[in-house]
Short mmCIF file of C-alpha atoms and ligand atoms in Angstrom, two decimals:
data_model
loop_
_atom_site.label_atom_id
_atom_site.label_comp_id
_atom_site.label_asym_id
_atom_site.label_seq_id
_atom_site.Cartn_x
_atom_site.Cartn_y
_atom_site.Cartn_z
CA MET T 1 -12.31 -81.69 -28.00
CA SER T 2 -8.52 -81.78 -27.96
CA HIS T 3 -6.32 -81.42 -31.02
CA PHE T 4 -4.41 -84.46 -29.81
CA HIS T 5 -7.35 -86.81 -30.39
CA ASN T 6 -7.97 -87.87 -33.90
CA PRO T 7 -11.38 -89.06 -35.08
CA ILE T 8 -10.24 -92.47 -36.36
CA HIS T 9 -11.77 -95.42 -34.52
CA THR T 10 -10.23 -98.82 -35.01
CA SER T 11 -12.62 -101.02 -33.04
CA GLN T 12 -15.33 -101.36 -35.72
CA PRO T 13 -14.63 -104.36 -37.96
CA ASP T 14 -15.52 -104.23 -41.64
CA THR T 15 -18.64 -106.43 -41.53
CA GLU T 16 -18.94 -106.51 -45.34
CA GLN T 17 -15.98 -108.86 -45.33
CA ALA T 18 -17.43 -111.31 -42.78
CA ILE T 19 -17.72 -115.02 -43.45
CA ASP T 20 -20.70 -116.85 -41.97
CA ARG T 21 -19.41 -119.68 -39.80
CA THR T 22 -22.39 -120.77 -37.77
CA VAL T 23 -21.33 -122.78 -34.75
CA PRO T 24 -23.86 -125.33 -33.45
CA GLU T 25 -25.03 -124.90 -29.82
CA PHE T 26 -23.28 -127.10 -27.33
CA PRO T 27 -25.16 -128.66 -24.43
CA VAL T 28 -25.68 -127.07 -21.00
CA ALA T 29 -23.25 -128.02 -18.21
CA GLU T 30 -24.46 -130.88 -16.03
CA SER T 31 -23.02 -131.48 -12.59
CA VAL T 32 -20.40 -133.89 -13.97
CA ASP T 33 -19.13 -131.12 -16.28
CA GLU T 34 -18.99 -128.81 -13.29
CA ASP T 35 -17.07 -131.36 -11.21
CA ASN T 36 -14.77 -131.97 -14.12
CA TYR T 37 -14.10 -128.31 -14.81
CA PHE T 38 -13.45 -127.32 -11.21
CA LYS T 39 -11.37 -130.46 -10.54
CA THR T 40 -9.16 -130.22 -13.59
CA ASN T 41 -8.65 -126.44 -13.70
CA ILE T 42 -6.76 -124.54 -11.04
CA PRO T 43 -8.51 -122.01 -8.77
CA PRO T 44 -6.97 -118.54 -8.53
CA PRO T 45 -4.81 -118.24 -5.39
CA TYR T 46 -6.86 -115.32 -4.00
CA LEU T 47 -10.19 -117.19 -3.97
CA ASP T 48 -10.44 -117.44 -0.16
CA GLU T 49 -9.84 -113.71 0.11
CA LEU T 50 -12.59 -113.09 -2.45
CA ARG T 51 -14.95 -115.26 -0.39
CA GLU T 52 -14.08 -113.39 2.83
CA GLU T 53 -14.61 -109.98 1.25
CA THR T 54 -17.94 -111.07 -0.18
CA LEU T 55 -19.08 -112.48 3.15
CA GLU T 56 -18.08 -109.34 5.02
CA PHE T 57 -19.92 -107.12 2.52
CA ILE T 58 -23.14 -109.13 2.62
CA LYS T 59 -23.13 -109.40 6.41
CA TYR T 60 -22.48 -105.67 6.75
CA HIS T 61 -25.53 -104.87 4.65
CA GLN T 62 -27.67 -107.50 6.27
CA GLU T 63 -26.89 -106.15 9.74
CA ASN T 64 -26.66 -102.41 9.03
CA THR T 65 -28.53 -101.23 5.97
CA GLY T 66 -30.97 -103.98 4.93
CA LYS T 67 -30.27 -103.02 1.33
CA LYS T 68 -31.05 -105.40 -1.51
CA ILE T 69 -27.96 -106.83 -3.17
CA ALA T 70 -27.20 -107.04 -6.88
CA LEU T 71 -24.29 -109.07 -8.21
CA VAL T 72 -23.30 -107.37 -11.46
CA THR T 73 -20.77 -109.05 -13.76
CA SER T 74 -19.00 -106.87 -16.29
CA GLY T 75 -16.37 -106.80 -19.03
CA GLY T 76 -14.70 -109.43 -21.19
CA THR T 77 -12.84 -112.57 -20.14
CA THR T 78 -9.46 -113.55 -21.58
CA VAL T 79 -8.28 -116.96 -22.75
CA PRO T 80 -4.52 -117.27 -22.18
CA LEU T 81 -2.58 -119.30 -24.74
CA GLU T 82 0.44 -119.70 -22.45
CA ASN T 83 0.72 -120.09 -18.68
CA ASN T 84 3.33 -117.34 -18.49
CA THR T 85 0.97 -115.34 -20.62
CA VAL T 86 2.35 -113.38 -23.53
CA ARG T 87 -0.62 -114.02 -25.84
CA PHE T 88 -4.29 -114.34 -25.04
CA ILE T 89 -7.63 -114.22 -26.81
CA ASP T 90 -9.92 -111.42 -25.73
CA ASN T 91 -13.23 -109.86 -26.73
CA PHE T 92 -14.55 -106.38 -27.40
CA SER T 93 -16.32 -105.62 -24.12
CA ALA T 94 -15.18 -102.44 -22.35
CA GLY T 95 -17.56 -103.01 -19.43
CA THR T 96 -19.80 -100.06 -20.27
CA ARG T 97 -23.03 -102.00 -19.70
CA GLY T 98 -21.91 -103.37 -16.33
CA ALA T 99 -20.39 -100.14 -14.98
CA THR T 100 -23.34 -97.99 -16.07
CA SER T 101 -25.90 -100.50 -14.75
CA ALA T 102 -24.12 -100.61 -11.38
CA GLU T 103 -24.53 -96.83 -11.06
CA TYR T 104 -28.30 -97.08 -11.60
CA PHE T 105 -28.61 -99.97 -9.15
CA LEU T 106 -26.78 -97.88 -6.54
CA GLU T 107 -28.91 -94.86 -7.26
CA LEU T 108 -32.08 -96.93 -6.86
CA GLY T 109 -31.11 -98.25 -3.45
CA TYR T 110 -29.09 -101.41 -4.03
CA ALA T 111 -25.72 -102.45 -2.67
CA VAL T 112 -23.64 -103.84 -5.56
CA ILE T 113 -21.03 -106.58 -5.85
CA PHE T 114 -19.22 -105.67 -9.05
CA LEU T 115 -17.41 -108.71 -10.47
CA HIS T 116 -15.51 -107.12 -13.31
CA ARG T 117 -12.62 -107.48 -15.71
CA GLU T 118 -9.68 -105.76 -14.06
CA PHE T 119 -8.93 -102.38 -15.71
CA SER T 120 -12.27 -102.32 -17.53
CA LEU T 121 -14.71 -99.46 -16.87
CA LEU T 122 -15.82 -98.85 -13.27
CA PRO T 123 -18.94 -97.10 -11.99
CA TYR T 124 -18.44 -93.30 -11.77
CA SER T 125 -14.81 -93.18 -12.95
CA ARG T 126 -16.06 -94.50 -16.33
CA HIS T 127 -17.15 -90.94 -17.15
CA TYR T 128 -13.52 -89.85 -17.24
CA SER T 129 -11.57 -92.88 -18.45
CA HIS T 130 -11.26 -94.95 -21.62
CA THR T 131 -13.03 -92.17 -23.51
CA THR T 132 -11.57 -90.28 -26.43
CA ASN T 133 -10.80 -87.50 -23.94
CA CYS T 134 -7.83 -87.81 -21.68
CA PHE T 135 -8.61 -86.83 -18.06
CA LEU T 136 -6.15 -83.96 -18.47
CA ASP T 137 -8.58 -82.46 -20.98
CA TYR T 138 -11.00 -81.85 -18.11
CA MET T 139 -8.44 -79.70 -16.30
CA THR T 140 -7.36 -76.14 -16.77
CA GLN T 141 -4.54 -73.97 -15.46
CA ILE T 142 -5.45 -70.83 -13.53
CA ASP T 143 -2.68 -68.67 -12.06
CA GLY T 144 -0.19 -71.53 -12.16
CA LYS T 145 -2.62 -73.88 -10.37
CA ILE T 146 -4.47 -76.80 -11.90
CA GLU T 147 -8.25 -76.92 -11.54
CA ILE T 148 -11.25 -78.66 -13.06
CA ASN T 149 -12.26 -76.72 -16.16
CA PRO T 150 -15.42 -74.77 -15.10
CA LYS T 151 -17.08 -76.06 -18.28
CA TYR T 152 -17.15 -79.57 -16.77
CA SER T 153 -17.27 -78.90 -13.05
CA LYS T 154 -21.07 -78.97 -12.55
CA ARG T 155 -21.41 -82.40 -14.12
CA MET T 156 -18.28 -83.67 -12.39
CA LEU T 157 -19.58 -82.52 -9.01
CA GLU T 158 -22.83 -84.47 -9.54
CA ILE T 159 -20.88 -87.62 -10.39
CA TYR T 160 -18.43 -87.05 -7.55
CA GLN T 161 -21.24 -86.72 -5.01
CA LYS T 162 -22.77 -90.04 -6.10
CA TYR T 163 -19.35 -91.68 -6.05
CA GLN T 164 -18.60 -90.29 -2.60
CA TYR T 165 -21.93 -91.48 -1.23
CA ALA T 166 -21.40 -95.02 -2.57
CA ARG T 167 -17.87 -95.07 -1.19
CA ASP T 168 -18.70 -93.64 2.25
CA GLN T 169 -21.70 -95.93 2.71
CA SER T 170 -19.69 -99.00 1.54
CA LEU T 171 -22.28 -99.71 -1.14
CA LEU T 172 -19.93 -101.07 -3.80
CA LEU T 173 -17.66 -104.10 -3.60
CA LEU T 174 -15.18 -104.32 -6.48
CA LEU T 175 -13.98 -107.86 -7.30
CA PRO T 176 -11.70 -108.29 -10.33
CA PHE T 177 -11.01 -111.10 -12.80
CA THR T 178 -9.02 -111.32 -16.01
CA THR T 179 -9.20 -114.85 -17.42
CA VAL T 180 -12.31 -116.90 -18.09
CA ASN T 181 -11.02 -119.43 -15.54
CA GLN T 182 -10.79 -116.74 -12.84
CA TYR T 183 -14.26 -115.54 -13.81
CA LEU T 184 -15.79 -119.01 -13.46
CA PHE T 185 -14.18 -119.81 -10.12
CA SER T 186 -15.08 -116.35 -8.82
CA LEU T 187 -18.69 -116.48 -10.05
CA LYS T 188 -19.17 -119.86 -8.37
CA THR T 189 -17.61 -118.71 -5.08
CA VAL T 190 -19.38 -115.35 -4.93
CA SER T 191 -22.76 -116.85 -5.91
CA LYS T 192 -22.57 -119.61 -3.31
CA THR T 193 -21.41 -117.21 -0.59
CA LEU T 194 -24.11 -114.71 -1.45
CA HIS T 195 -26.81 -117.34 -1.58
CA LEU T 196 -25.81 -118.75 1.78
CA ILE T 197 -26.91 -115.54 3.49
CA ASN T 198 -29.17 -113.74 1.06
CA THR T 199 -31.42 -115.91 -1.09
CA LYS T 200 -33.29 -112.90 -2.50
CA ALA T 201 -30.35 -111.27 -4.26
CA LEU T 202 -30.39 -110.26 -7.90
CA PHE T 203 -27.87 -111.67 -10.37
CA TYR T 204 -27.27 -109.39 -13.36
CA LEU T 205 -24.87 -111.10 -15.73
CA ALA T 206 -23.52 -108.60 -18.25
CA ALA T 207 -19.93 -109.88 -18.58
CA ALA T 208 -18.94 -111.06 -22.07
CA VAL T 209 -17.85 -114.59 -21.26
CA SER T 210 -15.72 -116.50 -23.73
CA ASP T 211 -17.37 -119.60 -25.20
CA PHE T 212 -14.00 -121.25 -25.82
CA PHE T 213 -10.91 -121.80 -23.71
CA LEU T 214 -7.67 -123.74 -23.36
CA PRO T 215 -7.81 -126.06 -20.33
CA ILE T 216 -4.80 -126.03 -18.02
CA SER T 217 -3.91 -129.58 -19.18
CA LYS T 218 -3.23 -128.24 -22.70
CA LEU T 219 -1.66 -124.92 -21.73
CA PRO T 220 2.07 -124.57 -22.51
CA GLU T 221 4.05 -123.16 -19.60
CA HIS T 222 6.23 -120.80 -21.62
CA LYS T 223 5.91 -118.47 -24.56
CA ILE T 224 5.10 -120.46 -27.70
CA GLN T 225 8.09 -120.41 -30.06
CA ALA T 226 7.54 -119.90 -33.77
CA GLN T 227 9.85 -122.77 -34.71
CA ASP T 228 7.85 -125.27 -32.55
CA HIS T 229 5.14 -125.33 -35.16
CA ASN T 230 4.68 -126.71 -38.64
CA GLY T 231 5.90 -124.14 -41.07
CA GLY T 232 5.73 -121.50 -38.35
CA LYS T 233 1.92 -121.78 -38.20
CA LEU T 234 0.12 -121.64 -34.89
CA VAL T 235 -3.00 -123.82 -34.82
CA VAL T 236 -5.20 -123.08 -31.82
CA ASN T 237 -7.54 -125.85 -30.72
CA LEU T 238 -9.94 -124.62 -28.05
CA ASP T 239 -12.41 -126.51 -25.84
CA PRO T 240 -15.94 -125.26 -25.25
CA VAL T 241 -16.43 -123.47 -21.93
CA PRO T 242 -19.10 -125.47 -20.06
CA LYS T 243 -22.42 -123.58 -20.01
CA PHE T 244 -22.40 -122.72 -16.32
CA LEU T 245 -25.54 -120.66 -16.18
CA ARG T 246 -27.54 -123.83 -15.60
CA ARG T 247 -25.33 -124.71 -12.63
CA LEU T 248 -25.85 -121.24 -11.19
CA VAL T 249 -29.61 -121.67 -11.50
CA ASP T 250 -29.79 -125.25 -10.20
CA SER T 251 -27.02 -125.45 -7.66
CA TRP T 252 -25.01 -122.33 -6.80
CA ALA T 253 -27.93 -120.01 -6.11
CA PRO T 254 -31.09 -122.09 -6.57
CA GLY T 255 -34.24 -120.02 -6.79
CA ALA T 256 -32.37 -116.68 -6.98
CA MET T 257 -33.52 -113.99 -9.41
CA ILE T 258 -31.20 -114.21 -12.39
CA ALA T 259 -31.06 -111.86 -15.36
CA SER T 260 -28.57 -112.71 -18.10
CA PHE T 261 -27.63 -110.93 -21.30
CA LYS T 262 -27.69 -112.63 -24.68
CA LEU T 263 -25.38 -111.17 -27.26
CA GLU T 264 -25.77 -111.69 -30.99
CA THR T 265 -24.66 -109.88 -34.11
CA ASP T 266 -27.42 -111.20 -36.41
CA GLU T 267 -30.76 -109.50 -35.73
CA ASN T 268 -32.65 -112.40 -37.30
CA ILE T 269 -31.70 -114.81 -34.54
CA LEU T 270 -31.63 -112.57 -31.44
CA LEU T 271 -35.16 -113.34 -30.22
CA LYS T 272 -34.92 -117.04 -30.93
CA LYS T 273 -31.59 -117.30 -29.11
CA SER T 274 -32.84 -115.27 -26.15
CA ARG T 275 -35.91 -117.51 -25.76
CA GLN T 276 -33.71 -120.57 -26.14
CA ALA T 277 -31.37 -119.32 -23.38
CA LEU T 278 -34.30 -118.81 -21.02
CA LYS T 279 -35.54 -122.33 -21.70
CA ARG T 280 -32.12 -123.99 -21.46
CA TYR T 281 -31.02 -122.32 -18.25
CA ASN T 282 -34.46 -122.03 -16.67
CA HIS T 283 -33.87 -118.63 -15.06
CA GLN T 284 -36.10 -115.54 -14.91
CA LEU T 285 -34.99 -112.97 -17.45
CA VAL T 286 -32.92 -112.75 -20.63
CA ILE T 287 -31.99 -109.35 -21.98
CA GLY T 288 -31.16 -109.69 -25.66
CA ASN T 289 -28.88 -107.22 -27.40
CA LEU T 290 -27.03 -106.86 -30.68
CA LEU T 291 -23.39 -105.84 -30.74
CA GLN T 292 -24.17 -103.14 -33.29
CA THR T 293 -27.11 -101.51 -31.46
CA ARG T 294 -26.50 -102.44 -27.81
CA LYS T 295 -26.34 -98.82 -26.67
CA LYS T 296 -29.73 -97.91 -28.07
CA GLU T 297 -31.98 -100.97 -27.82
CA VAL T 298 -32.41 -104.22 -25.90
CA VAL T 299 -35.20 -106.76 -25.67
CA PHE T 300 -36.55 -108.34 -22.47
CA VAL T 301 -37.59 -111.97 -22.70
CA SER T 302 -39.08 -113.27 -19.49
CA LYS T 303 -40.27 -116.58 -18.16
CA ASP T 304 -43.88 -115.65 -17.91
CA ALA T 305 -45.31 -117.76 -20.73
CA ALA T 306 -47.98 -115.18 -21.54
CA SER T 307 -45.55 -112.31 -21.87
CA GLU T 308 -44.39 -111.08 -25.24
CA PRO T 309 -40.83 -109.78 -25.67
CA VAL T 310 -40.60 -106.15 -24.55
CA TRP T 311 -38.34 -103.83 -26.53
CA CYS T 312 -36.68 -100.98 -24.77
CA ARG T 313 -35.33 -98.23 -27.04
CA LEU T 314 -33.82 -94.79 -26.77
CA THR T 315 -35.16 -92.17 -29.14
CA ASP T 316 -32.71 -90.41 -31.46
CA GLU T 317 -33.17 -87.30 -29.34
CA GLU T 318 -32.26 -89.19 -26.13
CA LEU T 319 -29.26 -90.73 -27.86
CA LYS T 320 -28.08 -87.30 -28.93
CA LEU T 321 -28.46 -86.02 -25.37
CA GLY T 322 -26.32 -88.90 -24.11
CA VAL T 323 -29.07 -90.68 -22.14
CA ASP T 324 -27.87 -94.12 -20.98
CA ILE T 325 -30.06 -97.01 -22.06
CA GLU T 326 -29.31 -98.49 -18.62
CA SER T 327 -31.50 -95.74 -17.14
CA LEU T 328 -34.41 -97.64 -18.77
CA ILE T 329 -33.08 -101.18 -18.30
CA ILE T 330 -32.42 -101.05 -14.55
CA PRO T 331 -35.88 -99.85 -13.41
CA HIS T 332 -37.38 -102.65 -15.53
CA VAL T 333 -35.08 -105.25 -13.93
CA ILE T 334 -35.70 -103.87 -10.42
CA LYS T 335 -39.47 -104.08 -10.97
CA ALA T 336 -39.09 -107.73 -12.01
CA HIS T 337 -36.89 -108.37 -8.96
CA GLN T 338 -39.47 -106.74 -6.65
CA GLU T 339 -42.28 -108.84 -8.11
CA TRP T 340 -40.14 -111.93 -7.82
CA ILE T 341 -39.41 -111.18 -4.13
CA GLU T 342 -43.12 -110.68 -3.41
CA GLU T 343 -43.98 -113.94 -5.18
CA HIS T 344 -41.41 -115.83 -3.12
CA GLU T 345 -42.19 -114.39 0.26
C1 LIG Z 1 -23.82 -108.55 -23.02
O1 LIG Z 1 -24.53 -108.90 -23.92
C2 LIG Z 1 -23.49 -107.07 -22.75
O2 LIG Z 1 -24.61 -106.28 -22.92
C3 LIG Z 1 -22.33 -106.56 -23.67
C4 LIG Z 1 -22.00 -105.12 -23.21
C5 LIG Z 1 -21.11 -107.44 -23.50
C6 LIG Z 1 -22.79 -106.54 -25.12
P1 LIG Z 1 -20.05 -103.38 -23.34
O3 LIG Z 1 -19.23 -104.00 -22.26
O4 LIG Z 1 -20.96 -104.57 -23.96
O5 LIG Z 1 -21.01 -102.35 -22.79
O6 LIG Z 1 -19.23 -102.87 -24.48
N1 LIG Z 1 -23.25 -109.45 -22.16
C7 LIG Z 1 -23.46 -110.89 -22.25
C8 LIG Z 1 -22.53 -111.52 -23.21
C9 LIG Z 1 -22.49 -113.03 -23.09
O7 LIG Z 1 -21.42 -113.56 -23.04
N2 LIG Z 1 -23.64 -113.70 -23.04
C10 LIG Z 1 -23.69 -115.16 -23.17
C11 LIG Z 1 -24.13 -115.48 -24.57
O8 LIG Z 1 -24.53 -114.58 -25.33
C12 LIG Z 1 -24.72 -115.72 -22.24
S1 LIG Z 1 -24.30 -115.58 -20.55
O9 LIG Z 1 -24.12 -116.68 -24.93
#
């Protein structure tokens, strides 16, 4: 659109050059791993505030609207290499899946707790941020005054009205995290608080959670100096992040409806890994997706032994028109949630 934006995109790695380093699966977290993790790592200082906000939100909806609640996690988690963090490991996720899904949950009658990576995409504002267009490109100058360019105003009004409704009805609670440690403490706290009051909530876990981290016991306080290391090399030795999904299923929100995403880059193992995740964590639904095609197809793998995997795909035409795949995913997940509620009543 604007002459200022060039068409080069730097976020696509050259996959031809990739080396296959298959990492074996590590075991699910048992309660001792949970105890260990939460005893030896430090909770974020704002955790009580997070709990209070969650409680207030759930109570408000229980007493005033009776709306179903979805906890949506979104965006990537960081792994700091220093306590006063100059460097950290991150992943690709911009939070598109989570932010877009939250919009469809809201539209279809849910109240949403949005546990997201701070500064990643948010419902509604995502349409105008982090894109190749700067928000200024949506504006125009008329008689020395700045206005929304009429070309975009119809669409923007539609989005604004949905945003305004969600805001005025207090339908969206935004809770941020940055590091994987903050994410884990927050997920545990929010899940337990939610489950205390509302055992029929839906968990929709779309955040891209790091599999590896540096425990606080090994974290240097200050910026790592080049001369501290052999020949100036930095060797990073990371621990596996305990597989907490099993703890969520068994202990934090037992019996809740949980949908998790499984991310792979190799299409040959996506179904196997998705089935394996369902078996290991014993929850209700895994939505498999490939990094390369995540915006146009996903596969639903559910617990029902008789059910075959269900693929959900956008047509080329729909893709061209900018249809969100989440407009197909969310109704499917809501249907599963509804059936699950009826089964458990
Ligand atoms: C996903 O698979 C999400 O769909 C994406 C969305 C992260 C691919 P974007 O933010 O991407 O729209 O750019 N999330 C789950 C990723 C994850 O960490 N899953 C764990 C795993 O695969 C299981 S909980 O092992």
